[in-house]
Coordinates of C-alpha atoms in Angstrom, one line a residue:
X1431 CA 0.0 0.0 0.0
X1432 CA 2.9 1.9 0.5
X1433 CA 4.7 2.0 -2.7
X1434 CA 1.3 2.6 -4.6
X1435 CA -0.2 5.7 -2.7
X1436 CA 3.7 7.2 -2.9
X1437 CA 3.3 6.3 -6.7
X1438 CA -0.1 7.8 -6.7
X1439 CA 1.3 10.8 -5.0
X1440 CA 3.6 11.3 -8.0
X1441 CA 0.7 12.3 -9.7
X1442 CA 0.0 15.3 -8.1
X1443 CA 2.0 17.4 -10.2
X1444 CA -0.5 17.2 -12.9
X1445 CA -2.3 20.5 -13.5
X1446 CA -5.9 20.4 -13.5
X1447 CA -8.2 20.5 -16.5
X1448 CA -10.4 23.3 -14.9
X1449 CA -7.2 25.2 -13.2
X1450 CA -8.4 28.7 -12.5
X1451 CA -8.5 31.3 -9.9
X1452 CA -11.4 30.0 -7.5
X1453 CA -14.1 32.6 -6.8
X1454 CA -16.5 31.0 -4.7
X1455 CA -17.7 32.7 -1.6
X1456 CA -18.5 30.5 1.7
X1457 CA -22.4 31.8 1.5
X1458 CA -22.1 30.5 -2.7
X1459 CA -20.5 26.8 -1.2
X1460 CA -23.2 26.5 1.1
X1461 CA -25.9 27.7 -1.4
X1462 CA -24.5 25.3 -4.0
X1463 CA -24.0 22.2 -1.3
X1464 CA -27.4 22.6 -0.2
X1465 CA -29.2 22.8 -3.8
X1466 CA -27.3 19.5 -4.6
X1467 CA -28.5 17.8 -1.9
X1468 CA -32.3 18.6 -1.9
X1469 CA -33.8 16.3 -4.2
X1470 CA -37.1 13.5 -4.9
X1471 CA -36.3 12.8 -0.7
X1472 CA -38.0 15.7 0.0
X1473 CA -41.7 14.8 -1.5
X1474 CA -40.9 11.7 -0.3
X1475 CA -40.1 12.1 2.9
X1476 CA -44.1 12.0 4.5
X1477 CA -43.8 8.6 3.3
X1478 CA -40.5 7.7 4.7
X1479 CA -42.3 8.8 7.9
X1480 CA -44.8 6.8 7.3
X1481 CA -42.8 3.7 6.9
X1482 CA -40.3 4.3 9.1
X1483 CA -43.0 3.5 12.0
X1484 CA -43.8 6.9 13.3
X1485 CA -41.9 10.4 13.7
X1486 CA -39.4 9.1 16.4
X1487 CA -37.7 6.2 14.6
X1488 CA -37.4 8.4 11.2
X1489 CA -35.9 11.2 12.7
X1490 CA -33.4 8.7 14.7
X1491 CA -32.5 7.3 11.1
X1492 CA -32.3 10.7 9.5
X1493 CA -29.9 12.1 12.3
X1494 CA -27.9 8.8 11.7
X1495 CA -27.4 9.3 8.1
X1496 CA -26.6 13.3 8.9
X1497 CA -23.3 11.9 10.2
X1498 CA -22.0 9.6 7.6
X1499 CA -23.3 12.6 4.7
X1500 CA -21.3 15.0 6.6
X1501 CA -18.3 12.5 7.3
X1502 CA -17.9 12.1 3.5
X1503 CA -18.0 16.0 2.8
X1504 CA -15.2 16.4 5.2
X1505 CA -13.0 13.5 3.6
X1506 CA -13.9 14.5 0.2
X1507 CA -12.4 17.8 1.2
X1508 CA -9.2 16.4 3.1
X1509 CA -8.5 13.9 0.2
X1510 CA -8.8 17.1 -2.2
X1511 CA -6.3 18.9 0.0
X1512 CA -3.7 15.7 -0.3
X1513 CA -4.6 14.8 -3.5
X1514 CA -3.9 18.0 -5.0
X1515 CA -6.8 17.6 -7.7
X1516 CA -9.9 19.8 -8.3
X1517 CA -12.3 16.7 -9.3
X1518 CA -14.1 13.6 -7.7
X1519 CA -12.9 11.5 -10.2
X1520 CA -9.2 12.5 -10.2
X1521 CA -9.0 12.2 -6.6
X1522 CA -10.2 8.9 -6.6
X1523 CA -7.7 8.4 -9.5
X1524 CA -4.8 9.6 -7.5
X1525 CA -5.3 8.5 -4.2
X1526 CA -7.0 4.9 -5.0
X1527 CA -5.3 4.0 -7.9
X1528 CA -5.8 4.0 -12.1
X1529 CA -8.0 0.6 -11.6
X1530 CA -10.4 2.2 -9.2
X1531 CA -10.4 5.6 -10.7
X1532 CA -11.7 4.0 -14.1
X1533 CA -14.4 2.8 -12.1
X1534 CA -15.0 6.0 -10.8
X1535 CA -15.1 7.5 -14.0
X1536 CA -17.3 4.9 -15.3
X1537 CA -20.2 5.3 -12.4
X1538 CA -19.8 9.0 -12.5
X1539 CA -20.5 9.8 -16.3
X1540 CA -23.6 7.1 -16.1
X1541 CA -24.9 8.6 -12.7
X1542 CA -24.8 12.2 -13.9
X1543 CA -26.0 11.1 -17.1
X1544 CA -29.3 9.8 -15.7
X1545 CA -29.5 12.0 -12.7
X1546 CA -29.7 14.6 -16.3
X1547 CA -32.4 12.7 -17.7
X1548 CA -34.4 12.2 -15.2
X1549 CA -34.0 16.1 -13.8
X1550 CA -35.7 17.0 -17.6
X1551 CA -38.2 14.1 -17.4
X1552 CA -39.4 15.8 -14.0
X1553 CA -39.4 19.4 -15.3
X1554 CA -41.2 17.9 -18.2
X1555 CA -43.9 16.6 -16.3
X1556 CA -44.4 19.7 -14.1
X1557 CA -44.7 21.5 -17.2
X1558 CA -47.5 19.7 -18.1
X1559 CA -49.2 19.8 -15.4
X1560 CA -49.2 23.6 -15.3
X1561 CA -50.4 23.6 -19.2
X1562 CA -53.7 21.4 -18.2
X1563 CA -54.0 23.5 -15.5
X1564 CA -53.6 26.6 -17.3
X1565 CA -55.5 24.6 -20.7
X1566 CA -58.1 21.9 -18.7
X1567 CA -59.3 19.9 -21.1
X1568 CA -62.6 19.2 -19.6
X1569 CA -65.7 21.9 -19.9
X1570 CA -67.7 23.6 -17.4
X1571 CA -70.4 20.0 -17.3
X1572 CA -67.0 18.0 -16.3
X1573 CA -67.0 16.5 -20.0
X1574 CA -64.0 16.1 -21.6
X1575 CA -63.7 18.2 -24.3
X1576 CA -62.7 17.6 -27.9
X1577 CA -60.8 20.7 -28.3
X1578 CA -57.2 20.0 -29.4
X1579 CA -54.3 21.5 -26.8
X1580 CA -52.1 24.2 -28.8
X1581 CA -49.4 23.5 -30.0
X1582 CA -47.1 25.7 -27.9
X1583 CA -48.4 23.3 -24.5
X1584 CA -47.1 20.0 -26.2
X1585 CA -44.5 19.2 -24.2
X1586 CA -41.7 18.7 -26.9
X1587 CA -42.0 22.4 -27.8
X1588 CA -41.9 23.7 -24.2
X1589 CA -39.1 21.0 -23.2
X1590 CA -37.0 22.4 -26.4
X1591 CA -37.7 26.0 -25.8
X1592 CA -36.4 25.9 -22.4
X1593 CA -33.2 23.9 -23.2
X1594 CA -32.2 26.1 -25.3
X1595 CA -32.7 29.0 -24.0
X1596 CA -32.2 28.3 -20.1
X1597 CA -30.6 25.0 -19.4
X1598 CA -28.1 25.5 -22.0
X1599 CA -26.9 29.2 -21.1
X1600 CA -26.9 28.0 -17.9
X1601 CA -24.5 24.7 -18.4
X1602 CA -22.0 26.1 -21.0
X1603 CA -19.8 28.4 -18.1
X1604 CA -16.5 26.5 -17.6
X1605 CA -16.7 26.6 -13.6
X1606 CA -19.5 25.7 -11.2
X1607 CA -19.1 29.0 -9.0
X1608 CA -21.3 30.2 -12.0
X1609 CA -23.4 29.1 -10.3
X1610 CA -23.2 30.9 -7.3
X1611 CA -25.7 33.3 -8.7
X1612 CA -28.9 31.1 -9.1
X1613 CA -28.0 30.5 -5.3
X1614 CA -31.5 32.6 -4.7
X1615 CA -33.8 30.8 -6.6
X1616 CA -36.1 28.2 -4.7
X1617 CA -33.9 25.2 -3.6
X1618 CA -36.5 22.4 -3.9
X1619 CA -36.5 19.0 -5.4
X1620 CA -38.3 16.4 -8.1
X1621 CA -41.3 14.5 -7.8
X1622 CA -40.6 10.9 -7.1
X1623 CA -42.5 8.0 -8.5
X1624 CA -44.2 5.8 -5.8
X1625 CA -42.2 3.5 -4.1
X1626 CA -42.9 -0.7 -3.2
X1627 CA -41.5 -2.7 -0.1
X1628 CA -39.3 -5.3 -1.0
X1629 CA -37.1 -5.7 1.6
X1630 CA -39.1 -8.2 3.8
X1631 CA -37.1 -9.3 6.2
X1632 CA -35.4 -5.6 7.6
X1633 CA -37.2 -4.2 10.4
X1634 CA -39.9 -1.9 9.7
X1635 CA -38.4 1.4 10.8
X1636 CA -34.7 0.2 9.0
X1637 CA -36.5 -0.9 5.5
X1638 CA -39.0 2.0 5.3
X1639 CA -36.7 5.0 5.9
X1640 CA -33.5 3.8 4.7
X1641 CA -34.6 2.4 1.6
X1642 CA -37.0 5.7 0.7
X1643 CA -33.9 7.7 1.5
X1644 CA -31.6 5.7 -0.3
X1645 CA -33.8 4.3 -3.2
X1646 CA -33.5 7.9 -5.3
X1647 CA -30.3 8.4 -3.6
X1648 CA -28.6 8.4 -7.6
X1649 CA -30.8 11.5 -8.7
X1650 CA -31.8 13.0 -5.4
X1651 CA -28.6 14.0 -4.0
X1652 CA -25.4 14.6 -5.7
X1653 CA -23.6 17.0 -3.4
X1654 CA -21.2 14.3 -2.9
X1655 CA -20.1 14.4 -6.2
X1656 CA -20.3 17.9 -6.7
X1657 CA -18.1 18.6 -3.2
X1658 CA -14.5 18.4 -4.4
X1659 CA -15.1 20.9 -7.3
X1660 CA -17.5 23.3 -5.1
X1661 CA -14.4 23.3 -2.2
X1662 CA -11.6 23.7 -5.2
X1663 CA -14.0 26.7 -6.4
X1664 CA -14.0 28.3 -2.6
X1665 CA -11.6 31.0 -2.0
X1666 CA -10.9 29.8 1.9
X1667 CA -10.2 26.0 1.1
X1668 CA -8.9 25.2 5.1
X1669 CA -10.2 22.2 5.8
X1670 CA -12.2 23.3 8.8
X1671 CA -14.1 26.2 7.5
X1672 CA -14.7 23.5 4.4
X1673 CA -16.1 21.4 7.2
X1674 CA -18.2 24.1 8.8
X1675 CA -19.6 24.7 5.1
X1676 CA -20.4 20.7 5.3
X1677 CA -22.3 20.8 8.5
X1678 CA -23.7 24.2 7.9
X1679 CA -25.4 22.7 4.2
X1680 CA -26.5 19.7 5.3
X1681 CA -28.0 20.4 8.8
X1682 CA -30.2 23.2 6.7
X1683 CA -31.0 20.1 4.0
X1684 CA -31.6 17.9 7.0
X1685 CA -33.7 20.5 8.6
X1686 CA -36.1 21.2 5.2
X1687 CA -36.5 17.1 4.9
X1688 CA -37.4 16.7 8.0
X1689 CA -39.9 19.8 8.8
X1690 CA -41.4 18.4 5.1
X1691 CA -41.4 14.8 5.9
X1692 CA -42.9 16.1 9.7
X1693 CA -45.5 18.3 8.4
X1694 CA -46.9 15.9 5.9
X1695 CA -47.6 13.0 7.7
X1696 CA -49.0 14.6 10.3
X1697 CA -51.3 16.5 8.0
X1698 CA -52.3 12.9 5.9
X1699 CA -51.1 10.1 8.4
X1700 CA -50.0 6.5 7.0
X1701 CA -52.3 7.3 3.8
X1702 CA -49.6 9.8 2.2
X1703 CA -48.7 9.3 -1.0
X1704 CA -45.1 8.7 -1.7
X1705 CA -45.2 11.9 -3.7
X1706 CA -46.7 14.3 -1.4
X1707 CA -48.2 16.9 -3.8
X1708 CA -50.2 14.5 -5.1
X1709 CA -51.9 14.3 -1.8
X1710 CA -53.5 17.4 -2.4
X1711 CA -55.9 18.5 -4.9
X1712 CA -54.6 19.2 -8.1
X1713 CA -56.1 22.2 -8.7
X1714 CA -54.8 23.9 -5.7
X1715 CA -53.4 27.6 -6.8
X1716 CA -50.8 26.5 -3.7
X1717 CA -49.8 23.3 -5.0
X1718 CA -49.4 24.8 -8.6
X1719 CA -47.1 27.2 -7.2
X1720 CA -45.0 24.4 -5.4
X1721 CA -44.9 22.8 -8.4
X1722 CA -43.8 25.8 -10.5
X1723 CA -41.1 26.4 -7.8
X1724 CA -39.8 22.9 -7.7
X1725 CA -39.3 23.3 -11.9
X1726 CA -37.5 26.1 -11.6
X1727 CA -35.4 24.4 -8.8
X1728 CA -34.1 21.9 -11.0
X1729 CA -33.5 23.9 -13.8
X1730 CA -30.9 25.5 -12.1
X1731 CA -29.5 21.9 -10.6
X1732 CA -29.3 20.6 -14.2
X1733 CA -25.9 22.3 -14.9
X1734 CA -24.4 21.1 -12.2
X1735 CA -24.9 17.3 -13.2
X1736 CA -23.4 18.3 -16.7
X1737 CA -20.9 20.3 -15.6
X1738 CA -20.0 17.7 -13.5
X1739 CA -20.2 14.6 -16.0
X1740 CA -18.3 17.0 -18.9
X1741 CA -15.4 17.2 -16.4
X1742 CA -15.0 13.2 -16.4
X1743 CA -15.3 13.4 -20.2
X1744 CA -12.9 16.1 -20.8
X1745 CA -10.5 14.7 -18.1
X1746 CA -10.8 11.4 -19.9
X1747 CA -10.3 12.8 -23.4
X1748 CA -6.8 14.9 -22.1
X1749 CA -5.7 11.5 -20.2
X1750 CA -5.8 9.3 -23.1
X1751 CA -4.0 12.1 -25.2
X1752 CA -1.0 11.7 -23.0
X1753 CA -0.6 7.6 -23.3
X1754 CA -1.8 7.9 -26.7
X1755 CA 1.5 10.8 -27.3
X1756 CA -1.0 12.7 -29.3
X1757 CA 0.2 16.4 -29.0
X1758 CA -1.9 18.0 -31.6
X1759 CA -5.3 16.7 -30.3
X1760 CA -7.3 19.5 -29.6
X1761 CA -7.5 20.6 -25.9
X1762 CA -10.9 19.1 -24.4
X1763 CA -11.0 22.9 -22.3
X1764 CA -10.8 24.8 -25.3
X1765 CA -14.0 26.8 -25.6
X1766 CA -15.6 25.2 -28.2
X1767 CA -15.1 21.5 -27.4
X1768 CA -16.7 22.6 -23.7
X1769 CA -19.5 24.2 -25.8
X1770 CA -19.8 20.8 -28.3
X1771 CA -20.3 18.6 -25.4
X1772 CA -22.7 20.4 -23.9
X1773 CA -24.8 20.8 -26.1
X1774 CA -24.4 16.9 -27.0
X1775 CA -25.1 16.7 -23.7
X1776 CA -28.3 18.4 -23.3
X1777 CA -30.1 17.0 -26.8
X1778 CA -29.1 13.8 -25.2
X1779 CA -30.9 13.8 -22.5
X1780 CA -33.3 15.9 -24.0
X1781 CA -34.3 13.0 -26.8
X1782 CA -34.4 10.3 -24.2
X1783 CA -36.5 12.3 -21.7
X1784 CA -39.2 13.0 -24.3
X1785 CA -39.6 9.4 -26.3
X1786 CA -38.4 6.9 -23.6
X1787 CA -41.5 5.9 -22.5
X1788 CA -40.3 5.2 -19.1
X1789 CA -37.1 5.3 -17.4
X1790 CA -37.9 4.8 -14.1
X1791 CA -37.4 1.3 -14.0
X1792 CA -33.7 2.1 -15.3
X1793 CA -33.2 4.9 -12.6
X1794 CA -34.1 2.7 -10.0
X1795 CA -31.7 -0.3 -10.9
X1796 CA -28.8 2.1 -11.3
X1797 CA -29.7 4.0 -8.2
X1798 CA -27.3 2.0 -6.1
X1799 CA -24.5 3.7 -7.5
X1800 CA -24.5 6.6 -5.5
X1801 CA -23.5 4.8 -2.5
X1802 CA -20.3 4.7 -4.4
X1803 CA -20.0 8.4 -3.9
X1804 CA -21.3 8.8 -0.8
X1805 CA -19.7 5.7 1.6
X1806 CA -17.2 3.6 -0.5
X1807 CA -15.3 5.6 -2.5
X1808 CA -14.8 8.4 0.4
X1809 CA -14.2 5.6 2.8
X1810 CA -11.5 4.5 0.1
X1811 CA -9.6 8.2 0.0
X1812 CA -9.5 8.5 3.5
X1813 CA -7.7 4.7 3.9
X1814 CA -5.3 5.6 1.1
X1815 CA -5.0 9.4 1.9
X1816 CA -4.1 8.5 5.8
X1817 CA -1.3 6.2 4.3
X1818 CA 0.1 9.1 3.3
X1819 CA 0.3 11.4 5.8
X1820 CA 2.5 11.6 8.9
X1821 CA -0.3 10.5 11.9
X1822 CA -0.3 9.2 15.2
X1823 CA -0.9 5.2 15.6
X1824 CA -4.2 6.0 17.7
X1825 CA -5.4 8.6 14.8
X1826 CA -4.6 6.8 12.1
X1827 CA -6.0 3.5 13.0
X1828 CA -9.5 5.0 13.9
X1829 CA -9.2 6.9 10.7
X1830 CA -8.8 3.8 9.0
X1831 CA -11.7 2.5 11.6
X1832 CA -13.9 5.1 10.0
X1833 CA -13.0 4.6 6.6
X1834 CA -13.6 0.9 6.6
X1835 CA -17.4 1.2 8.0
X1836 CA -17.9 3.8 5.6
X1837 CA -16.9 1.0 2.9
X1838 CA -19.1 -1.9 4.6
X1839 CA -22.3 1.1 5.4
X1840 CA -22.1 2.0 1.2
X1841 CA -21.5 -2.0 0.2
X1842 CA -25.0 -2.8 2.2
X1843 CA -27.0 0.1 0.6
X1844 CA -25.7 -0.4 -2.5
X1845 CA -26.8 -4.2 -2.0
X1846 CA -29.6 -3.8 -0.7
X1847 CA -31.2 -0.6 -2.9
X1848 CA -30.1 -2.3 -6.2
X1849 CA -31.6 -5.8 -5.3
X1850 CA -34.9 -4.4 -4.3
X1851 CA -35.1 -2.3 -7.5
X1852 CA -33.9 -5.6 -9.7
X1853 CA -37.2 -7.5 -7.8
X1854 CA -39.2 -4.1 -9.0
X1855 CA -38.4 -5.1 -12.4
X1856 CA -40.1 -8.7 -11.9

């Protein structure tokens, strides 16, 4: 272990694709942290309570996952600060090793990749739910009526229209301080699809919470995976005000999930729907609102997940230039190439959003991976980032402690949330 992380460490010296100045403020960090991480959890969170058993036990298992999400902020940012690199991805790839930073590369362009689709899939539906509402389809006897919808409502046309001329303007900046300045918009979160039981033989409280909280984990919350280039985008990048920008995020995120989750079972008991809007009725001026709110939420997400999966494209493009000895291939940060693969990005996602009948079967199988990001491949840094660093037997071997429940903790979710959704398919 020795020789490879001092091997590893030899890579440090390599610049970064997205070397700049960072300009982002600690308010911006928190802002940005905080609209990763709220996500489908929130709706579903009255449900979580609901089959967690009651308030007690859900708020027990929400306050026990506030301490493993805030753990892997922290080592994402200390395994940053030793690696030297300004990505998830290349600090798994330094720290871990080539083998398990091609798996990192791997689960992060097809995470970020779906976590895109399904963020347009969501604001697609929204959107049509404000057109009936705005267009009903039935007349005043409750008939429906035979009148065709314009053409500006259909859902291709609005889906277009605001791809290209919000989501993309939004995606093409080269940093994610950008986005810094949607930090005022409402952070909310995407409608979730209803969830089943499959995990029979967990105990109620353990089965219903965890796996509603982890379930949606892939396109839910990403802060993990957006940490190491939000903290390499800070101006103050000591690792404890980076930790104080953890807690500070994620006891806000933890405090919206839980008032939310709180407020709506108590308001519809164990018969909440595992997307709580859809406990109300639908032509409630409130819930339209919420709705238009949580669209405009994940518009401004969006970005981040591309900015994020363009960086392991761009990062692989410039690494296989170097084995392949190609010094005339083009730069992948060149201003054009960031442009090109954004917008293949976006009509991507854009295509499969609008005539894939249904992805949600696919979201849910390859949910699982973001355990990866979240327990094992932070738990991974900080075993190979201690092995680095000069540290006291007692510290380093409860580092190490740490690091290896954080790799058991992510092996079990990942286990168990990837099973149930493979039964889901059946």
């Amino acid at each position: 272990m020795e020789e490879v992380s001092r091997e590893n460490i030899g890579l440090l010296k390599k610049p970064s694709l997205d070397a700049s100045p960072p300009g982002l403020s600690s308010v911006g960090a928190v802002f940005i942290l905080l609209k990763s991480a709220l996500g489908a959890g929130l709706l579903n969170f009255s449900w979580a309570f609901s089959q967690a058993g009651g308030i007690t036990p859900a708020l027990i298992m929400e306050l026990v996952s506030l301490v493993f999400l805030i753990s892997g902020l922290v080592i994402l940012g200390y395994s940053a600060s030793v690696s030297g690199q300004s990505t998830y991805q290349g600090v798994v790839r330094v720290l871990c090793g080539p083998a398990i930073g091609k798996l990192c590369e791997i689960c992060f362009i097809v995470d970020m990749f779906m976590i895109s689709v399904a963020f347009l899939k969501v604001v697609g539906d929204q959107m049509e739910k404000l057109c009936d509402f705005f267009s009903p389809n039935e007349t005043l006897s409750g008939s429906v009526s035979t009148v065709p919808q314009p053409w500006y409502t259909d859902q291709r046309f609005t889906m277009s229209i605001l791809c290209v001329l919000i989501i993309f303007p939004l995606s093409a900046p080269r940093e994610i301080s950008f986005q810094k300045y949607t930090r005022d918009l409402p952070s909310a979160c995407i409608p979730a699809d209803g969830l089943r039981n499959p995990a029979r033989k967990l105990p109620r409280m353990i089965q219903g919470h965890v796996y509603a909280m982890m379930k949606y984990r892939s396109w839910t919350r990403m802060c993990h995976e957006a940490s190491v280039s939000i903290y390499c985008s800070m101006y103050n990048q000591n690792l404890s005000h980076w930790t104080l920008v953890s807690v500070a995020s994620m006891l806000a995120c933890c405090l919206i999930y839980s008032l939310t989750g709180l407020f709506g079972f108590l308001t519809f008991g164990d018969n909440v729907s595992a997307d709580v809007l859809m406990s109300y009725p639908g032509n409630d001026i409130t819930v339209i609102v919420a709705r238009f709110l949580f669209g405009v939420s994940i518009v401004t997400v969006y970005p981040i997940t591309l900015l994020l999966g363009r960086s392991v494209i761009q990062d692989f493009w410039l690494s296989c230039s170097n084995v392949w000895g190609c010094e005339e291939c083009v730069d992948p940060s060149e201003t054009w190439v960031r442009v090109l693969l954004t917008g293949l990005w976006v009509a991507t996602t854009l295509l499969l959003a609008l005539f894939v009948p249904d992805i949600g079967e696919v979201i849910k199988v390859i949910g699982g991976i973001s355990a990866f990001f979240i327990f094992i491949f932070p738990g991974l840094c900080l075993i190979c980032a201690v092995d680095t660093e000069n540290l006291g037997p007692r510290i380093r071997s409860s580092l190490i402690s740490w690091g290896a429940v954080s790799i058991l903790a992510g092996a079990f979710i990942f286990g168990q949330s990837t099973s149930s959704a493979i039964l889901d398919l059946f």
